[in-house]
Coordinates of N, CA and C in Angstrom, one line a residue:
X536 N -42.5 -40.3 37.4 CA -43.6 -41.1 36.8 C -43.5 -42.5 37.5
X537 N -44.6 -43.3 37.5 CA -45.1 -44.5 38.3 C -44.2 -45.4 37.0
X538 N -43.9 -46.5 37.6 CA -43.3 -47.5 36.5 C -44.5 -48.5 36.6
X539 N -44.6 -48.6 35.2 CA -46.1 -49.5 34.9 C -45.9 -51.1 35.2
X540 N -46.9 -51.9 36.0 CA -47.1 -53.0 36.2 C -47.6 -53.6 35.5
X541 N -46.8 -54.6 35.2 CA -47.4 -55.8 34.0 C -48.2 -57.3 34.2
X542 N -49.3 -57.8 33.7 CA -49.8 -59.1 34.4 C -49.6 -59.6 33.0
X543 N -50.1 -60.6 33.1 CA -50.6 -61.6 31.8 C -49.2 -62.5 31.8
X544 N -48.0 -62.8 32.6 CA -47.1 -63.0 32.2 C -47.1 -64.4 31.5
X545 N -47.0 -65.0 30.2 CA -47.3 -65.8 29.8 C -46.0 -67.3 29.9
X546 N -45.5 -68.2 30.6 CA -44.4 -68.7 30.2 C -45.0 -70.2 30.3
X547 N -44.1 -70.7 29.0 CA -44.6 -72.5 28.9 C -43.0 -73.5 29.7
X548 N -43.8 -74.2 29.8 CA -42.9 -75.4 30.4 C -42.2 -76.5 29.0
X549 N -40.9 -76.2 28.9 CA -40.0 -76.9 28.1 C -39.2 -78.3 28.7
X550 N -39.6 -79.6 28.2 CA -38.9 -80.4 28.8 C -37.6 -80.7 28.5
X551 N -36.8 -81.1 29.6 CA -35.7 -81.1 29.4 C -34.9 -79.9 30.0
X552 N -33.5 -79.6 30.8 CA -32.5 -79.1 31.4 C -32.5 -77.7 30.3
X553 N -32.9 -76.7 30.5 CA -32.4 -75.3 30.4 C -32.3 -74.2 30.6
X554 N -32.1 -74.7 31.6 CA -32.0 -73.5 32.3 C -30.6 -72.2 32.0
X555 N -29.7 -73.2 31.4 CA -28.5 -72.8 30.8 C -28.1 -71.8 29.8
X556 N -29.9 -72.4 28.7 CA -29.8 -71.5 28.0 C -30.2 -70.3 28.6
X557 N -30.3 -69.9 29.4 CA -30.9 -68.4 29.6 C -29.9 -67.0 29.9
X558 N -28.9 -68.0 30.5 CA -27.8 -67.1 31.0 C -26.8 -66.7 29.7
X559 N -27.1 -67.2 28.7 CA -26.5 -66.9 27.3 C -26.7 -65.6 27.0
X560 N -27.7 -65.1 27.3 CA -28.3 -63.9 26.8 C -27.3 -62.6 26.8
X561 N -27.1 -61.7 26.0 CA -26.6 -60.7 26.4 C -26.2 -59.9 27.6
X562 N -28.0 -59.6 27.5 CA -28.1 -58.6 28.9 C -28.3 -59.1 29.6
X563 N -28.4 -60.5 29.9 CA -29.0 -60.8 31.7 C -27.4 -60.8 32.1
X564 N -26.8 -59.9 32.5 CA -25.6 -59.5 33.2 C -25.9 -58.4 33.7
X565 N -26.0 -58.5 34.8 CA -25.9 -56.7 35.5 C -25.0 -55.9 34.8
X566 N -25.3 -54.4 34.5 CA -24.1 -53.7 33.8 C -23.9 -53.7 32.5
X567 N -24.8 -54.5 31.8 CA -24.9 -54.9 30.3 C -25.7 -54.1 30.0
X568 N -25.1 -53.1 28.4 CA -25.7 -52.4 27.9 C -25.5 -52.4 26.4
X569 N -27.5 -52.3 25.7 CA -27.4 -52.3 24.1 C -27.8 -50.9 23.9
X570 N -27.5 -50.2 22.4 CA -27.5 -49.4 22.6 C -28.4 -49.1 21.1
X571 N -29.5 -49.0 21.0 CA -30.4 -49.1 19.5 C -30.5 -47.2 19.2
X572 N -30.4 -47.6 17.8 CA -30.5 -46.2 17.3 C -31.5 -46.5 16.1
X573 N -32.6 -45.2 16.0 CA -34.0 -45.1 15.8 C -33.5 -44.5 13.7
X574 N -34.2 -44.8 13.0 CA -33.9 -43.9 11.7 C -35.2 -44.3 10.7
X575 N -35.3 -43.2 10.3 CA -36.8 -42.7 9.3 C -36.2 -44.0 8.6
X576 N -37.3 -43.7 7.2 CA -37.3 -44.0 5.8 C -35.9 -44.4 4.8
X577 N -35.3 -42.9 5.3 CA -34.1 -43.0 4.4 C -33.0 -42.5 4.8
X578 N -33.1 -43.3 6.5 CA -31.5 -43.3 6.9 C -31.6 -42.2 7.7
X579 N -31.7 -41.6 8.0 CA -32.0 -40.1 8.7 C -32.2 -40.8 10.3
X580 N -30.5 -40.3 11.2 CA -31.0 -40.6 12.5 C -32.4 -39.8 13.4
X581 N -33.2 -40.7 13.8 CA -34.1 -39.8 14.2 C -33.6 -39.7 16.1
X582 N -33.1 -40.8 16.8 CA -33.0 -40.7 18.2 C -32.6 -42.4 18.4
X583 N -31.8 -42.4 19.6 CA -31.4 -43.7 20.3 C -32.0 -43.7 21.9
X584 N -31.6 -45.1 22.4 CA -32.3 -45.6 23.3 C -31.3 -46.5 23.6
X585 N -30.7 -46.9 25.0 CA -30.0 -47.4 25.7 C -30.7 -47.9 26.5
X586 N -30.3 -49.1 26.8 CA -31.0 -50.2 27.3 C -30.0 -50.7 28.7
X587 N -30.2 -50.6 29.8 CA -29.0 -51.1 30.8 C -29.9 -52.4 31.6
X588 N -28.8 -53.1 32.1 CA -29.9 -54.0 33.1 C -29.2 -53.6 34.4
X589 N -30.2 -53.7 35.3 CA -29.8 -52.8 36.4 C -29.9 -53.8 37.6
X590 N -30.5 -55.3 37.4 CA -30.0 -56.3 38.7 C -30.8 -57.5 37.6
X591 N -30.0 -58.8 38.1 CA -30.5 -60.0 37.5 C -30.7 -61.2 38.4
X592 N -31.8 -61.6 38.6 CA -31.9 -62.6 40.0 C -32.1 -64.0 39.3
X593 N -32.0 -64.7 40.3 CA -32.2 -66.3 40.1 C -33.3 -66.7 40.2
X594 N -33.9 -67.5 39.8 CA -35.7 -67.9 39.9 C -35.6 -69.2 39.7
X595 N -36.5 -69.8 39.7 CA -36.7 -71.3 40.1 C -36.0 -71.9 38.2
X596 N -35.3 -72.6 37.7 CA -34.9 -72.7 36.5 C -34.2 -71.9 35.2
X597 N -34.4 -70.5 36.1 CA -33.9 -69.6 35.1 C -33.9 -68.2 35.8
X598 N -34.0 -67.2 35.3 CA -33.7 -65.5 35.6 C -34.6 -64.5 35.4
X599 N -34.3 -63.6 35.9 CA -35.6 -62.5 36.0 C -34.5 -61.1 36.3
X600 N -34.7 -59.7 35.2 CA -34.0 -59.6 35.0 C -35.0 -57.8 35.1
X601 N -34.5 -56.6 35.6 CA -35.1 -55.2 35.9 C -34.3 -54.4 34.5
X602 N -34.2 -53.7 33.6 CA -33.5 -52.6 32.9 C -34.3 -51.2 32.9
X603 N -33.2 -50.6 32.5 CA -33.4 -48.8 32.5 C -33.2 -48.4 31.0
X604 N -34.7 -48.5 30.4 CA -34.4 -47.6 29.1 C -34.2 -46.1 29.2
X605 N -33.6 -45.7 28.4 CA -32.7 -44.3 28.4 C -33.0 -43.5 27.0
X606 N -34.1 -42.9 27.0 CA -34.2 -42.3 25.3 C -33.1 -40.7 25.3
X607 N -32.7 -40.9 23.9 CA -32.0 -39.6 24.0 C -32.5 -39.1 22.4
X608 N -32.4 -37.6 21.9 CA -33.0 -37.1 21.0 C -31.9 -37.2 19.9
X609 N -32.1 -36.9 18.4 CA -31.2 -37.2 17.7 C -29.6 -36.5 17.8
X610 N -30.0 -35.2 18.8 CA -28.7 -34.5 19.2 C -27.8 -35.3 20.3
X611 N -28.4 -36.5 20.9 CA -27.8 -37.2 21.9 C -28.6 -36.6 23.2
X612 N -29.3 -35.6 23.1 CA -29.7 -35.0 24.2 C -31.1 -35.8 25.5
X613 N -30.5 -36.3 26.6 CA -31.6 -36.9 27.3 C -32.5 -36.7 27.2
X614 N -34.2 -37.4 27.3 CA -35.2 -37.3 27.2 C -36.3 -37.5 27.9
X615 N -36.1 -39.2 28.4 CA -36.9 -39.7 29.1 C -36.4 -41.2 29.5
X616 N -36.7 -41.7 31.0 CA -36.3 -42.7 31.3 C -37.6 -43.6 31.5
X617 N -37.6 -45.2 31.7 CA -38.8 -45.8 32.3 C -37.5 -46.8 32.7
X618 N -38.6 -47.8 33.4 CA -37.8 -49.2 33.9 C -39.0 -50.5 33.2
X619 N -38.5 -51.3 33.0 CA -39.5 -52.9 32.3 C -38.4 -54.1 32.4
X620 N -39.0 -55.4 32.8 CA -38.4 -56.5 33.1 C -38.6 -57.4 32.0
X621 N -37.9 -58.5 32.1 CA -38.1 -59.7 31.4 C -37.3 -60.8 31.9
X622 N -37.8 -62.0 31.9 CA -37.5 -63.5 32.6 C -37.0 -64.1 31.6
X623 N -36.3 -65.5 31.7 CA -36.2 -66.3 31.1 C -36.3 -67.7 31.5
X624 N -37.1 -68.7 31.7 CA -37.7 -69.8 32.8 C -37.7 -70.9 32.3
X625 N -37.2 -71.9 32.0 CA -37.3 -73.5 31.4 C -36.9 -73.4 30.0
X626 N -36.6 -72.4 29.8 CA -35.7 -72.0 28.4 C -37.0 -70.9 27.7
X627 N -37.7 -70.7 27.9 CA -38.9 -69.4 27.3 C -38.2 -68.5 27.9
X628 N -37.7 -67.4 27.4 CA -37.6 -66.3 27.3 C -39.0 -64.9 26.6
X629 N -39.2 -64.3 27.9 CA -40.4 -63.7 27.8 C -39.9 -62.2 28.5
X630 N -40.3 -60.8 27.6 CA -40.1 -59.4 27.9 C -41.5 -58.6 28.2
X631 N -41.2 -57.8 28.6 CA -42.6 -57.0 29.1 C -42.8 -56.3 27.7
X632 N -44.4 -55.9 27.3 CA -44.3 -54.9 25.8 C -43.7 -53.5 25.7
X633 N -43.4 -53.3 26.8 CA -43.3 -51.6 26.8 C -41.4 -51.5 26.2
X634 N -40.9 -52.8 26.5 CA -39.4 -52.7 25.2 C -39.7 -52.7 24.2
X635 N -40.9 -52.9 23.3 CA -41.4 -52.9 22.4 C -42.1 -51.6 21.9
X636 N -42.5 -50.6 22.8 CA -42.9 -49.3 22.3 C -41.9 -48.8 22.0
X637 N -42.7 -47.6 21.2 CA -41.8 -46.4 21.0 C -41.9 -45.5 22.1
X638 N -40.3 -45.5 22.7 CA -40.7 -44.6 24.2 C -40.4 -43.4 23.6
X639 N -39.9 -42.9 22.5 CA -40.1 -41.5 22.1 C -41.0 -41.0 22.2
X640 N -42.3 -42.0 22.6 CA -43.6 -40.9 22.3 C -44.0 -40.7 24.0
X641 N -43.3 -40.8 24.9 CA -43.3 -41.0 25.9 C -42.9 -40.3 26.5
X642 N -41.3 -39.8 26.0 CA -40.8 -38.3 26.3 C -41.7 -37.5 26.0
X643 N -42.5 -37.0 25.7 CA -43.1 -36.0 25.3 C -44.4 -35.2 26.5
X644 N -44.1 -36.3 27.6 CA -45.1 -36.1 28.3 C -43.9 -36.5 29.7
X645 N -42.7 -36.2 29.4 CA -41.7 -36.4 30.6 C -42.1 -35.0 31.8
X646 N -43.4 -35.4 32.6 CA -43.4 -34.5 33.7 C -43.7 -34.9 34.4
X647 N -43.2 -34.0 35.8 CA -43.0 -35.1 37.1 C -44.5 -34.9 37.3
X648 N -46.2 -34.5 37.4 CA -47.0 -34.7 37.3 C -47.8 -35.2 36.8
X649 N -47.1 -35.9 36.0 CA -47.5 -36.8 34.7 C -47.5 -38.3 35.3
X650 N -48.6 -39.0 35.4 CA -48.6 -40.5 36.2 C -49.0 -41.5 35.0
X651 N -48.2 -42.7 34.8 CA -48.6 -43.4 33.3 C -49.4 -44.9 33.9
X652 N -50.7 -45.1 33.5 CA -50.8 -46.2 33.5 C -50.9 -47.3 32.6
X653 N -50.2 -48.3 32.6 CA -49.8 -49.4 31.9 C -50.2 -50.6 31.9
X654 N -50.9 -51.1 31.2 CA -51.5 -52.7 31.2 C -51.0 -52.9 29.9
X655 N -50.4 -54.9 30.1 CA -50.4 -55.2 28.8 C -50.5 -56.8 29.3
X656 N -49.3 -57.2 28.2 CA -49.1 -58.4 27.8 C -47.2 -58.4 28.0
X657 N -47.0 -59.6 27.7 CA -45.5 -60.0 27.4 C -45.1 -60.7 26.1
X658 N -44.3 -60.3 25.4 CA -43.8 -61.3 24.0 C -43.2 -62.3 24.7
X659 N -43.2 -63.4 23.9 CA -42.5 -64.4 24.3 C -41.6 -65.3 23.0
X660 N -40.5 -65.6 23.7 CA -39.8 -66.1 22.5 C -39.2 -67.6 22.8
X661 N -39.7 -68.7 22.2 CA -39.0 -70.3 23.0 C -37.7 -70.2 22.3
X662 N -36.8 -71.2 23.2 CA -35.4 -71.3 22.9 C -35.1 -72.7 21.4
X663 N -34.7 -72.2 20.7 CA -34.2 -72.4 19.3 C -35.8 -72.5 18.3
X664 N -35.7 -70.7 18.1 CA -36.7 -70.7 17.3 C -36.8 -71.3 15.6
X665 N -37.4 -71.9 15.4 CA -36.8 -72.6 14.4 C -38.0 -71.8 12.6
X666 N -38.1 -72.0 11.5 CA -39.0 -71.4 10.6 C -40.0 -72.4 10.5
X667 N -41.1 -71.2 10.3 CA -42.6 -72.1 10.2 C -43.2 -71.9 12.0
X668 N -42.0 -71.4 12.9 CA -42.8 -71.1 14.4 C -43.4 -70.2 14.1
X669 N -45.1 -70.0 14.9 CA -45.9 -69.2 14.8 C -45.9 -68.6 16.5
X670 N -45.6 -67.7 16.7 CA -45.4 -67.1 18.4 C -46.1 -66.2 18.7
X671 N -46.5 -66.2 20.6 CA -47.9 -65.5 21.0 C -48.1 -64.6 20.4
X672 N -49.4 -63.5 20.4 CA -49.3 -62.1 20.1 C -49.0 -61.3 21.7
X673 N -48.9 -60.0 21.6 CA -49.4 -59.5 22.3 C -49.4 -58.0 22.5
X674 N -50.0 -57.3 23.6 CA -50.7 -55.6 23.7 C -50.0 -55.3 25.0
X675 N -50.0 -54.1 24.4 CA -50.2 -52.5 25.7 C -51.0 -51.6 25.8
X676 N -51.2 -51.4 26.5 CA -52.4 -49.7 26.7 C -51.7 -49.3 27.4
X677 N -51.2 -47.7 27.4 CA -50.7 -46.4 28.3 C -51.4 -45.4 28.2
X678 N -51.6 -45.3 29.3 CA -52.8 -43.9 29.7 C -51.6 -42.9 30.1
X679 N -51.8 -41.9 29.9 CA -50.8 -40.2 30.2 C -51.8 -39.8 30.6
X680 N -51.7 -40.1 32.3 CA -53.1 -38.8 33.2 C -52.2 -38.0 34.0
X681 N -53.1 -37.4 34.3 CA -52.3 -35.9 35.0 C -53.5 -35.6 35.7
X682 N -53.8 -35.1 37.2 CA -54.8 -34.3 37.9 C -55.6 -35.7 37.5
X683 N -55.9 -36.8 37.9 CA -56.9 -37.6 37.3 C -57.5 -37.5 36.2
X684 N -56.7 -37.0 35.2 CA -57.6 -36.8 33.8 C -56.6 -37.4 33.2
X685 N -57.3 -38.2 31.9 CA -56.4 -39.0 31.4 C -56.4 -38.2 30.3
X686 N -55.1 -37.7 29.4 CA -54.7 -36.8 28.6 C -54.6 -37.3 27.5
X687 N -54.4 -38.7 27.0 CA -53.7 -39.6 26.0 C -53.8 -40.7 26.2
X688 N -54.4 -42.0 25.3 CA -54.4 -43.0 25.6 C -53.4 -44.0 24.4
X689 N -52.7 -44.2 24.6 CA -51.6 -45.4 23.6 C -52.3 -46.7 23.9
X690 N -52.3 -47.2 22.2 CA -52.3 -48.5 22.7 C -51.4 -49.2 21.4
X691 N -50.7 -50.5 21.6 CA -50.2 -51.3 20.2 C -50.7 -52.8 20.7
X692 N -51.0 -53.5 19.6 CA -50.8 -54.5 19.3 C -50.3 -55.6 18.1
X693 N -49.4 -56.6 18.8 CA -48.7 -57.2 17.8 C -49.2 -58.6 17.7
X694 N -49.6 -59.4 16.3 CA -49.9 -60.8 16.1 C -49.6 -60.9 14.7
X695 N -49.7 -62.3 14.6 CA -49.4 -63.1 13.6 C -47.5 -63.0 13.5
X696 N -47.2 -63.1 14.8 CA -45.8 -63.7 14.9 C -45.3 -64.8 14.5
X697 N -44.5 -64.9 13.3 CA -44.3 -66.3 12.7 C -42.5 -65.7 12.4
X698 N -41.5 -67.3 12.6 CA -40.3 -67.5 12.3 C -40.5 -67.7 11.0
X699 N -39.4 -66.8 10.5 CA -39.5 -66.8 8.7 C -38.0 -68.2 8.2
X700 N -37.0 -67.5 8.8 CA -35.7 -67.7 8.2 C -34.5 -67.7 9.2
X701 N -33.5 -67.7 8.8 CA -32.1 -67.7 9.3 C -31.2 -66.5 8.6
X702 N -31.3 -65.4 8.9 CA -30.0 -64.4 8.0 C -29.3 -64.1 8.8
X703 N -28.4 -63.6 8.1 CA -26.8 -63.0 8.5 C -27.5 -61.0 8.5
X704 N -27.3 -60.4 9.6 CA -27.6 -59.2 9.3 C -26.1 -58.5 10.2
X705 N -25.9 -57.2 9.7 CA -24.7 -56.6 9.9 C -24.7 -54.9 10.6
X706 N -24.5 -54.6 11.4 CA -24.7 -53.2 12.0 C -23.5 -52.9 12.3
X707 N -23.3 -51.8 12.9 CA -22.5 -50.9 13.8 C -22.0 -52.1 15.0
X708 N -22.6 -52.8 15.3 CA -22.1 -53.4 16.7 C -21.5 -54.6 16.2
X709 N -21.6 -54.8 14.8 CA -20.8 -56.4 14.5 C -22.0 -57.2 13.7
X710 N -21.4 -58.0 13.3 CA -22.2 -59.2 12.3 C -22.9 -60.4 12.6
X711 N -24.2 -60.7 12.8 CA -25.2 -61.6 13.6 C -26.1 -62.6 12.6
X712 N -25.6 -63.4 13.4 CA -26.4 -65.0 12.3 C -28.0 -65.4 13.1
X713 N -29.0 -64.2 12.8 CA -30.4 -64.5 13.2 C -31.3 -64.8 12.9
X714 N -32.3 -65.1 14.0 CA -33.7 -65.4 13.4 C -34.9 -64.3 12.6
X715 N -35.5 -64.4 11.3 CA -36.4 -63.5 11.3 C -37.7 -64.3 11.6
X716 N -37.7 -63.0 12.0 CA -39.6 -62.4 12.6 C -40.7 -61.6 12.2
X717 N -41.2 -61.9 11.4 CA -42.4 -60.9 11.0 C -43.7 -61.0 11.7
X718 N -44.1 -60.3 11.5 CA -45.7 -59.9 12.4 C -46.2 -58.5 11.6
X719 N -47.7 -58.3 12.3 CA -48.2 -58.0 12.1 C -48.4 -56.5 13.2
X720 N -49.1 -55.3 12.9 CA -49.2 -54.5 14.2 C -50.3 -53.5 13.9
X721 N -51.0 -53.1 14.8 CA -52.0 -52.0 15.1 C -51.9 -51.3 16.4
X722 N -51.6 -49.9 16.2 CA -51.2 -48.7 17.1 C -52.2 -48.0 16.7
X723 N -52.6 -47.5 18.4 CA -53.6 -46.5 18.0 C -53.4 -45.4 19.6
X724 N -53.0 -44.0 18.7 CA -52.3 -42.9 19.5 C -53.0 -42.1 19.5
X725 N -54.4 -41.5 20.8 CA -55.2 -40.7 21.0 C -56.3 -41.1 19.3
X726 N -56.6 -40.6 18.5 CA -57.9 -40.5 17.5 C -56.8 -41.6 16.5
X727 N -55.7 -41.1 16.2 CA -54.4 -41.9 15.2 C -54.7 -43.0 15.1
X728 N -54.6 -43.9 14.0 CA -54.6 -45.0 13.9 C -53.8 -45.3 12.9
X729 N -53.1 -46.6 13.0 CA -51.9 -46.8 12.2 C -52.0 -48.3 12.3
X730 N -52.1 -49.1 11.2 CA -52.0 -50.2 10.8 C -50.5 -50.8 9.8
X731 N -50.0 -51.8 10.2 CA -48.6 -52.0 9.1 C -48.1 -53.6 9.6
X732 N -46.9 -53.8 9.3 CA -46.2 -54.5 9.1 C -44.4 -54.6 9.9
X733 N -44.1 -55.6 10.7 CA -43.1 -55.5 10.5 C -42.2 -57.1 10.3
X734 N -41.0 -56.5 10.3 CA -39.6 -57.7 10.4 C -38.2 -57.2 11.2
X735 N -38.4 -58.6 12.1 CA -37.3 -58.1 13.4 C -36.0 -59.1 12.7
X736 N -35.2 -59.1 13.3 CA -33.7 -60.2 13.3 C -33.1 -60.3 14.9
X737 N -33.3 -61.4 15.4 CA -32.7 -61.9 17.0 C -32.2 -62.5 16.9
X738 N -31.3 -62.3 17.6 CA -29.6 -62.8 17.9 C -30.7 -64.0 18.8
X739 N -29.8 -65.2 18.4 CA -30.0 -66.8 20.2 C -31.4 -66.5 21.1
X740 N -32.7 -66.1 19.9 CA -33.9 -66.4 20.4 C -34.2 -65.0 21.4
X741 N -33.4 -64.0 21.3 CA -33.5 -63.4 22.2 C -33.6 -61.8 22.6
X742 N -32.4 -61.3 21.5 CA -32.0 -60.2 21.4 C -32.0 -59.7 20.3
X743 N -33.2 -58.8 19.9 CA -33.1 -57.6 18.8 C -32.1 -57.1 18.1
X744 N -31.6 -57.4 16.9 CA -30.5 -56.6 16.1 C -31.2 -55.8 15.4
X745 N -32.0 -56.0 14.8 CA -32.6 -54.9 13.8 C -34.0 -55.3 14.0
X746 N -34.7 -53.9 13.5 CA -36.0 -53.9 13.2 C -36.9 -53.0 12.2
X747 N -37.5 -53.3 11.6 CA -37.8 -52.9 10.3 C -39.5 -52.2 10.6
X748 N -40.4 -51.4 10.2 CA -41.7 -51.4 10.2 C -42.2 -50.6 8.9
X749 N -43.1 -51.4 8.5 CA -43.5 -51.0 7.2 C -45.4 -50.6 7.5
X750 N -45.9 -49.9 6.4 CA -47.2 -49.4 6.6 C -48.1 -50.5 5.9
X751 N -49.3 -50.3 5.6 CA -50.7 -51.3 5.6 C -50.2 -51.0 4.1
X752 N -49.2 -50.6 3.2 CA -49.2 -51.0 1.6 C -47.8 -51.4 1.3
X753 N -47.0 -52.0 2.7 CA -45.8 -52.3 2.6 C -44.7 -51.4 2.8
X754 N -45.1 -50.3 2.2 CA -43.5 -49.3 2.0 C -43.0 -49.3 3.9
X755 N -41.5 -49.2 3.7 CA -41.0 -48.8 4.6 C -41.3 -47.5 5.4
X756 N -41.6 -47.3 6.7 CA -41.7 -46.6 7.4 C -40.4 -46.1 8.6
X757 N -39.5 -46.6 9.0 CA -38.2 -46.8 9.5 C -37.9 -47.7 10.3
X758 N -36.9 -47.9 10.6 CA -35.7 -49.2 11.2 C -34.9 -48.5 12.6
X759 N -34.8 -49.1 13.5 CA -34.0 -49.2 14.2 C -33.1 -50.3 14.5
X760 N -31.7 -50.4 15.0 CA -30.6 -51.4 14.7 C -29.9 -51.3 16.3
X761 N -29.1 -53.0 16.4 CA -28.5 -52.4 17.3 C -27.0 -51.7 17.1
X762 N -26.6 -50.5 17.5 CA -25.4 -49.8 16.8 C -24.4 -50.1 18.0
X763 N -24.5 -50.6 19.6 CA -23.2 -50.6 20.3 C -23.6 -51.6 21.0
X764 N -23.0 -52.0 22.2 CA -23.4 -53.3 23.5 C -22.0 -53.2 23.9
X765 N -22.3 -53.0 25.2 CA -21.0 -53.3 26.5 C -21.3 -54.2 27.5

């Protein structure tokens, strides 16, 4: 499969030296790996996704950074790979959306005749998010064609990103003093349409510890967490 090219890259100029903050980050280390695990409603592993970064360059103020997501099925069984980038430049820290899909729905169409086209946007996150921040929105569209026929069309979009709070949340991988994130989301998978809600927690403006998504009447629909990192 073609690895999808991203435009729209959105990054603001922060005054003041920070480039420093950027190298904090977890993963912008070659070799650095998180390792999120997917679960229903009520706890029930559904499948994980491993996240590696696979080279991290220098850029004018800050970094730019390639990873290999890795889906595996709830047996641990391989599934499907993609690759997606993200910078961090004058202290904005900005990811491509496709870390943000569900690539489980992706495996599903894991054939080597299978060509994906990808357009979106980038999230963006400024360095010391503080509550009461309201942060960009933004989209993807994935086309699944094969033989020039497009089989499936994905699309998500995420707005009304606003910093809520400061919590303490706790997983498998250790105990994190983060920022929450709520927003808002509309996915729409071939005729499917799905309207809801979610709430993230990021570690240092940056990194996903948990994530929560709920449906257009609130109830929980499932969470994924981070459960390891090397």
């Amino acid at each position: 499969m073609k690895k999808g090219v991203f435009c729209l890259i959105m990054l603001l100029s922060i005054i003041g030296v920070q480039a420093q903050e950027c190298n904090t980050a977890l993963f912008l280390k070659e070799g650095a790996s998180l390792t999120y695990t997917n679960y229903d409603k009520k706890g029930k592993k559904l499948s994980k996704t491993v996240h590696q970064t696979l080279n991290v360059d220098e850029i004018d103020e800050g970094y730019e950074a390639t990873f290999k997501a890795t889906v595996f099925d709830k047996k641990d069984t391989e599934e499907f790979t993609s690759q997606y980038t993200a910078s961090c430049k004058d202290g904005l820290f900005s990811m491509d959306m496709l870390r943000f899909f569900d690539m489980s729905k992706l495996s599903e169409h894991n054939d080597p005749e299978v060509d994906l086209e990808i357009e979106g946007s980038v999230l963006s996150f400024p360095v010391q998010m503080s509550e009461g921040d309201q942060l960009e929105d933004g989209d993807i569209q994935i086309k699944v064609n094969k033989n020039d026929f497009t089989l499936v069309t994905m699309t998500f979009w995420v707005f009304n990103r606003k910093v809520q709070a400061q919590e303490s949340v706790t997983t498998t991988a250790g105990t994190f003093d983060c920022q929450v994130v709520t927003f808002d989301f509309e996915s729409k998978f071939g005729i499917l349409k799905i309207k809801g809600s979610g709430k993230e927690w990021y570690l240092d403006d940056k990194v996903v510890v948990k994530s929560e998504s709920y449906n257009k009447k609130g109830k929980l629909m499932g969470y994924h967490e981070l459960t390891a990192m090397e």
